[in-house]
PDB file of C-alpha atoms in Angstrom:
ATOM      1  CA  UNK A 263     -10.220 -41.063 -28.030  1.00  0.00           C
ATOM      2  CA  UNK A 264      -8.975 -37.587 -27.163  1.00  0.00           C
ATOM      3  CA  UNK A 265     -11.352 -35.051 -25.744  1.00  0.00           C
ATOM      4  CA  UNK A 266     -11.956 -31.915 -27.805  1.00  0.00           C
ATOM      5  CA  UNK A 267     -12.082 -28.336 -26.662  1.00  0.00           C
ATOM      6  CA  UNK A 268     -15.159 -27.054 -24.846  1.00  0.00           C
ATOM      7  CA  UNK A 269     -16.590 -23.935 -26.471  1.00  0.00           C
ATOM      8  CA  UNK A 270     -17.841 -21.162 -24.207  1.00  0.00           C
ATOM      9  CA  UNK A 271     -19.683 -18.176 -25.655  1.00  0.00           C
ATOM     10  CA  UNK A 272     -19.560 -14.759 -24.049  1.00  0.00           C
ATOM     11  CA  UNK A 273     -21.723 -11.750 -24.793  1.00  0.00           C
ATOM     12  CA  UNK A 274     -19.680  -8.952 -23.233  1.00  0.00           C
ATOM     13  CA  UNK A 275     -20.607  -5.346 -22.609  1.00  0.00           C
ATOM     14  CA  UNK A 276     -17.247  -3.694 -22.018  1.00  0.00           C
ATOM     15  CA  UNK A 277     -16.929  -0.242 -20.487  1.00  0.00           C
ATOM     16  CA  UNK A 278     -13.286   0.576 -19.759  1.00  0.00           C
ATOM     17  CA  UNK A 279     -13.566   4.147 -18.530  1.00  0.00           C
ATOM     18  CA  UNK A 280      -9.817   4.313 -17.840  1.00  0.00           C
ATOM     19  CA  UNK A 281      -8.970   3.795 -21.520  1.00  0.00           C
ATOM     20  CA  UNK A 282     -12.162   5.171 -23.132  1.00  0.00           C
ATOM     21  CA  UNK A 283     -13.103   1.773 -24.600  1.00  0.00           C
ATOM     22  CA  UNK A 284     -16.824   0.956 -24.910  1.00  0.00           C
ATOM     23  CA  UNK A 285     -17.648  -2.158 -26.927  1.00  0.00           C
ATOM     24  CA  UNK A 286     -20.185  -4.937 -27.244  1.00  0.00           C
ATOM     25  CA  UNK A 287     -18.315  -8.174 -27.917  1.00  0.00           C
ATOM     26  CA  UNK A 288     -19.518 -11.613 -28.995  1.00  0.00           C
ATOM     27  CA  UNK A 289     -16.742 -14.071 -28.198  1.00  0.00           C
ATOM     28  CA  UNK A 290     -16.338 -17.806 -28.642  1.00  0.00           C
ATOM     29  CA  UNK A 291     -13.626 -19.120 -26.362  1.00  0.00           C
ATOM     30  CA  UNK A 292     -12.331 -22.658 -26.762  1.00  0.00           C
ATOM     31  CA  UNK A 293     -11.113 -24.307 -23.552  1.00  0.00           C
ATOM     32  CA  UNK A 294      -8.711 -27.162 -24.188  1.00  0.00           C
ATOM     33  CA  UNK A 295      -9.144 -30.174 -21.836  1.00  0.00           C
ATOM     34  CA  UNK A 296      -5.745 -29.425 -20.254  1.00  0.00           C
ATOM     35  CA  UNK A 297      -6.684 -25.773 -19.589  1.00  0.00           C
ATOM     36  CA  UNK A 298      -8.290 -24.903 -16.256  1.00  0.00           C
ATOM     37  CA  UNK A 299     -11.427 -22.779 -16.104  1.00  0.00           C
ATOM     38  CA  UNK A 300      -9.445 -20.211 -14.063  1.00  0.00           C
ATOM     39  CA  UNK A 301      -6.888 -19.931 -16.884  1.00  0.00           C
ATOM     40  CA  UNK A 302      -9.676 -19.508 -19.448  1.00  0.00           C
ATOM     41  CA  UNK A 303     -11.401 -16.843 -17.311  1.00  0.00           C
ATOM     42  CA  UNK A 304      -8.092 -14.982 -16.927  1.00  0.00           C
ATOM     43  CA  UNK A 305      -7.596 -15.210 -20.696  1.00  0.00           C
ATOM     44  CA  UNK A 306     -11.048 -13.653 -21.203  1.00  0.00           C
ATOM     45  CA  UNK A 307     -10.309 -10.873 -18.693  1.00  0.00           C
ATOM     46  CA  UNK A 308      -6.950 -10.174 -20.369  1.00  0.00           C
ATOM     47  CA  UNK A 309      -8.678  -9.943 -23.759  1.00  0.00           C
ATOM     48  CA  UNK A 310     -11.210  -7.433 -22.420  1.00  0.00           C
ATOM     49  CA  UNK A 311      -8.715  -5.373 -20.407  1.00  0.00           C
ATOM     50  CA  UNK A 312      -6.362  -5.122 -23.392  1.00  0.00           C
ATOM     51  CA  UNK A 313      -9.099  -4.780 -26.027  1.00  0.00           C
ATOM     52  CA  UNK A 314      -8.093  -2.771 -29.080  1.00  0.00           C
ATOM     53  CA  UNK A 315      -8.262  -3.119 -32.843  1.00  0.00           C
ATOM     54  CA  UNK A 316      -6.398  -6.244 -33.978  1.00  0.00           C
ATOM     55  CA  UNK A 317      -6.736  -8.231 -30.738  1.00  0.00           C
ATOM     56  CA  UNK A 318      -7.297 -11.983 -31.006  1.00  0.00           C
ATOM     57  CA  UNK A 319      -7.047 -15.223 -29.087  1.00  0.00           C
ATOM     58  CA  UNK A 320      -4.184 -17.358 -30.374  1.00  0.00           C
ATOM     59  CA  UNK A 321      -4.529 -20.953 -31.514  1.00  0.00           C
ATOM     60  CA  UNK A 322      -4.026 -21.968 -27.890  1.00  0.00           C
ATOM     61  CA  UNK A 323      -1.689 -24.599 -26.505  1.00  0.00           C
ATOM     62  CA  UNK A 324      -1.109 -26.039 -29.969  1.00  0.00           C
ATOM     63  CA  UNK A 325       0.637 -22.796 -30.920  1.00  0.00           C
ATOM     64  CA  UNK A 326       3.672 -22.710 -28.649  1.00  0.00           C
ATOM     65  CA  UNK A 327       5.255 -19.695 -30.328  1.00  0.00           C
ATOM     66  CA  UNK A 328       2.281 -17.386 -29.696  1.00  0.00           C
ATOM     67  CA  UNK A 329       0.801 -16.018 -26.469  1.00  0.00           C
ATOM     68  CA  UNK A 330      -2.723 -16.708 -25.193  1.00  0.00           C
ATOM     69  CA  UNK A 331      -3.869 -13.337 -26.565  1.00  0.00           C
ATOM     70  CA  UNK A 332      -2.143 -11.088 -29.086  1.00  0.00           C
ATOM     71  CA  UNK A 333      -2.584  -7.843 -30.965  1.00  0.00           C
ATOM     72  CA  UNK A 334      -1.499  -7.364 -34.572  1.00  0.00           C
ATOM     73  CA  UNK A 335      -1.487  -4.128 -36.540  1.00  0.00           C
ATOM     74  CA  UNK A 336      -3.037  -3.799 -39.994  1.00  0.00           C
ATOM     75  CA  UNK A 337       0.147  -5.137 -41.617  1.00  0.00           C
ATOM     76  CA  UNK A 338      -0.001  -8.302 -39.500  1.00  0.00           C
ATOM     77  CA  UNK A 339       2.968  -7.330 -37.316  1.00  0.00           C
ATOM     78  CA  UNK A 340       2.689  -8.482 -33.696  1.00  0.00           C
ATOM     79  CA  UNK A 341       2.440  -5.387 -31.490  1.00  0.00           C
ATOM     80  CA  UNK A 342       1.271  -6.706 -28.106  1.00  0.00           C
ATOM     81  CA  UNK A 343       2.122 -10.102 -26.581  1.00  0.00           C
ATOM     82  CA  UNK A 344      -0.348 -10.966 -23.783  1.00  0.00           C
ATOM     83  CA  UNK A 345       0.628 -13.972 -21.669  1.00  0.00           C
ATOM     84  CA  UNK A 346      -1.713 -15.658 -19.200  1.00  0.00           C
ATOM     85  CA  UNK A 347      -0.771 -17.720 -16.172  1.00  0.00           C
ATOM     86  CA  UNK A 348       2.879 -18.175 -15.234  1.00  0.00           C
ATOM     87  CA  UNK A 349       5.186 -18.019 -18.267  1.00  0.00           C
ATOM     88  CA  UNK A 350       8.863 -18.752 -17.775  1.00  0.00           C
ATOM     89  CA  UNK A 351      11.608 -16.151 -18.124  1.00  0.00           C
ATOM     90  CA  UNK A 352      12.782 -17.466 -21.505  1.00  0.00           C
ATOM     91  CA  UNK A 353       9.294 -17.029 -22.946  1.00  0.00           C
ATOM     92  CA  UNK A 354       9.088 -13.438 -21.665  1.00  0.00           C
ATOM     93  CA  UNK A 355      12.558 -12.714 -23.055  1.00  0.00           C
ATOM     94  CA  UNK A 356      11.454 -14.027 -26.473  1.00  0.00           C
ATOM     95  CA  UNK A 357       8.148 -12.130 -26.312  1.00  0.00           C
ATOM     96  CA  UNK A 358       9.629  -8.768 -25.407  1.00  0.00           C
ATOM     97  CA  UNK A 359      12.079  -9.027 -28.306  1.00  0.00           C
ATOM     98  CA  UNK A 360       9.284  -9.854 -30.739  1.00  0.00           C
ATOM     99  CA  UNK A 361       6.499  -7.441 -29.725  1.00  0.00           C
ATOM    100  CA  UNK A 362       6.400  -3.722 -28.951  1.00  0.00           C
ATOM    101  CA  UNK A 363       4.711  -4.414 -25.598  1.00  0.00           C
ATOM    102  CA  UNK A 364       4.526  -7.507 -23.388  1.00  0.00           C
ATOM    103  CA  UNK A 365       2.106  -8.008 -20.485  1.00  0.00           C
ATOM    104  CA  UNK A 366       1.164 -10.931 -18.262  1.00  0.00           C
ATOM    105  CA  UNK A 367      -2.180 -11.602 -16.572  1.00  0.00           C
ATOM    106  CA  UNK A 368      -2.309 -14.189 -13.827  1.00  0.00           C
ATOM    107  CA  UNK A 369      -4.896 -15.846 -11.627  1.00  0.00           C
ATOM    108  CA  UNK A 370      -2.097 -17.085  -9.358  1.00  0.00           C
ATOM    109  CA  UNK A 371      -0.156 -15.486  -6.516  1.00  0.00           C
ATOM    110  CA  UNK A 372       1.941 -12.826  -8.296  1.00  0.00           C
ATOM    111  CA  UNK A 373       4.902 -13.264  -5.945  1.00  0.00           C
ATOM    112  CA  UNK A 374       5.075 -16.967  -6.820  1.00  0.00           C
ATOM    113  CA  UNK A 375       4.716 -16.192 -10.538  1.00  0.00           C
ATOM    114  CA  UNK A 376       7.565 -13.669 -10.442  1.00  0.00           C
ATOM    115  CA  UNK A 377       9.928 -15.636  -8.167  1.00  0.00           C
ATOM    116  CA  UNK A 378      11.357 -17.888 -10.941  1.00  0.00           C
ATOM    117  CA  UNK A 379      12.136 -14.787 -13.034  1.00  0.00           C
ATOM    118  CA  UNK A 380      14.583 -13.425 -10.440  1.00  0.00           C
ATOM    119  CA  UNK A 381      18.092 -13.219 -11.819  1.00  0.00           C
ATOM    120  CA  UNK A 382      17.042 -14.424 -15.276  1.00  0.00           C
ATOM    121  CA  UNK A 383      17.746 -12.500 -18.450  1.00  0.00           C
ATOM    122  CA  UNK A 384      14.530 -10.923 -19.743  1.00  0.00           C
ATOM    123  CA  UNK A 385      14.734  -8.392 -22.576  1.00  0.00           C
ATOM    124  CA  UNK A 386      13.224  -5.024 -21.536  1.00  0.00           C
ATOM    125  CA  UNK A 387      12.063  -6.571 -18.231  1.00  0.00           C
ATOM    126  CA  UNK A 388      11.358  -3.150 -16.737  1.00  0.00           C
ATOM    127  CA  UNK A 389       8.746  -2.555 -19.462  1.00  0.00           C
ATOM    128  CA  UNK A 390       6.819  -5.781 -18.725  1.00  0.00           C
ATOM    129  CA  UNK A 391       3.888  -5.572 -16.335  1.00  0.00           C
ATOM    130  CA  UNK A 392       2.306  -8.485 -14.485  1.00  0.00           C
ATOM    131  CA  UNK A 393      -1.383  -7.909 -13.746  1.00  0.00           C
ATOM    132  CA  UNK A 394      -3.209  -9.808 -11.026  1.00  0.00           C
ATOM    133  CA  UNK A 395      -6.572  -9.687  -9.286  1.00  0.00           C
ATOM    134  CA  UNK A 396      -7.759  -9.830  -5.679  1.00  0.00           C
ATOM    135  CA  UNK A 397      -7.462 -13.312  -4.123  1.00  0.00           C
ATOM    136  CA  UNK A 398     -10.559 -15.402  -4.876  1.00  0.00           C
ATOM    137  CA  UNK A 399     -11.853 -13.096  -7.629  1.00  0.00           C
ATOM    138  CA  UNK A 400     -11.136 -15.381 -10.599  1.00  0.00           C
ATOM    139  CA  UNK A 401     -12.365 -18.436  -8.679  1.00  0.00           C
ATOM    140  CA  UNK A 402     -15.658 -16.649  -7.877  1.00  0.00           C
ATOM    141  CA  UNK A 403     -16.056 -15.730 -11.558  1.00  0.00           C
ATOM    142  CA  UNK A 404     -15.406 -19.357 -12.538  1.00  0.00           C
ATOM    143  CA  UNK A 405     -18.159 -20.475 -10.140  1.00  0.00           C
ATOM    144  CA  UNK A 406     -20.640 -18.370 -12.165  1.00  0.00           C
ATOM    145  CA  UNK A 407     -19.341 -19.667 -15.502  1.00  0.00           C
ATOM    146  CA  UNK A 408     -21.607 -21.484 -17.926  1.00  0.00           C
ATOM    147  CA  UNK A 409     -21.309 -22.587 -21.551  1.00  0.00           C
ATOM    148  CA  UNK A 410     -23.272 -19.470 -22.643  1.00  0.00           C
ATOM    149  CA  UNK A 411     -22.391 -16.373 -20.645  1.00  0.00           C
ATOM    150  CA  UNK A 412     -23.688 -12.850 -20.338  1.00  0.00           C
ATOM    151  CA  UNK A 413     -20.974 -10.513 -19.052  1.00  0.00           C
ATOM    152  CA  UNK A 414     -20.844  -6.852 -18.139  1.00  0.00           C
ATOM    153  CA  UNK A 415     -17.334  -5.626 -17.422  1.00  0.00           C
ATOM    154  CA  UNK A 416     -16.605  -2.090 -16.225  1.00  0.00           C
ATOM    155  CA  UNK A 417     -13.205  -0.666 -15.343  1.00  0.00           C
ATOM    156  CA  UNK A 418     -12.702   2.625 -13.590  1.00  0.00           C
ATOM    157  CA  UNK A 419      -9.556   3.764 -11.767  1.00  0.00           C
ATOM    158  CA  UNK A 420      -8.118   0.217 -12.117  1.00  0.00           C
ATOM    159  CA  UNK A 421     -11.124  -1.232 -10.255  1.00  0.00           C
ATOM    160  CA  UNK A 422     -12.858  -3.984 -12.185  1.00  0.00           C
ATOM    161  CA  UNK A 423     -16.606  -4.591 -11.822  1.00  0.00           C
ATOM    162  CA  UNK A 424     -17.751  -7.867 -13.322  1.00  0.00           C
ATOM    163  CA  UNK A 425     -21.259  -9.225 -13.683  1.00  0.00           C
ATOM    164  CA  UNK A 426     -21.280 -12.751 -15.073  1.00  0.00           C
ATOM    165  CA  UNK A 427     -24.626 -14.486 -15.476  1.00  0.00           C
ATOM    166  CA  UNK A 428     -26.149 -12.400 -12.684  1.00  0.00           C
ATOM    167  CA  UNK A 429     -23.268 -12.778 -10.226  1.00  0.00           C
ATOM    168  CA  UNK A 430     -21.652  -9.438  -9.368  1.00  0.00           C
ATOM    169  CA  UNK A 431     -17.975  -9.324  -8.405  1.00  0.00           C
ATOM    170  CA  UNK A 432     -15.269  -6.707  -8.112  1.00  0.00           C
ATOM    171  CA  UNK A 433     -11.501  -6.609  -7.849  1.00  0.00           C
ATOM    172  CA  UNK A 434      -8.670  -4.193  -8.166  1.00  0.00           C
ATOM    173  CA  UNK A 435      -6.333  -4.800 -11.079  1.00  0.00           C
ATOM    174  CA  UNK A 436      -2.921  -5.001  -9.416  1.00  0.00           C
ATOM    175  CA  UNK A 437       0.124  -4.007 -11.459  1.00  0.00           C
ATOM    176  CA  UNK A 438       3.506  -5.552 -10.639  1.00  0.00           C
ATOM    177  CA  UNK A 439       6.730  -4.435 -12.318  1.00  0.00           C
ATOM    178  CA  UNK A 440       9.506  -6.862 -13.037  1.00  0.00           C
ATOM    179  CA  UNK A 441      12.777  -5.642 -11.602  1.00  0.00           C
ATOM    180  CA  UNK A 442      16.038  -7.042 -12.918  1.00  0.00           C
ATOM    181  CA  UNK A 443      19.301  -7.053 -11.067  1.00  0.00           C
ATOM    182  CA  UNK A 444      22.435  -7.084 -13.170  1.00  0.00           C
TER     183      UNK A 444
END
């Protein structure tokens, strides 16, 4: 018998001073058995850091032609493709042709995530940004994770302050540009 997804609930107080976004969010996040907690936490952080009208979690791994998080406008058109983890170059190429903006959030070493993209054809590669966090930040957040979570997330000058279930953490949000040769 196959295991089902584990549902995590998050009550999030979001204060993104950099973008002028202040919201109280009630989120239910399904974690598939094949998905690591670090991936799920990064998916949650990406959702909060990209929060705007029309944002949603995709159907997950069962939906291979959608990203982990996406933004649609009022007509249903995909405007922002938000990948999590370490997508391959073909996926980024496809995404940047489909959406107005493509971003990647990773809990992994950004140099190792970007290395396989070198020399590959990626549409509008110079417009894609890879976001990462300080080493150990996502793992520390995962250690505080529970099935029901109370989260306060503040962002100011690209510094992220996270309180999850009483554990306070901070990290810079590092931005890495994809450079294409040829």
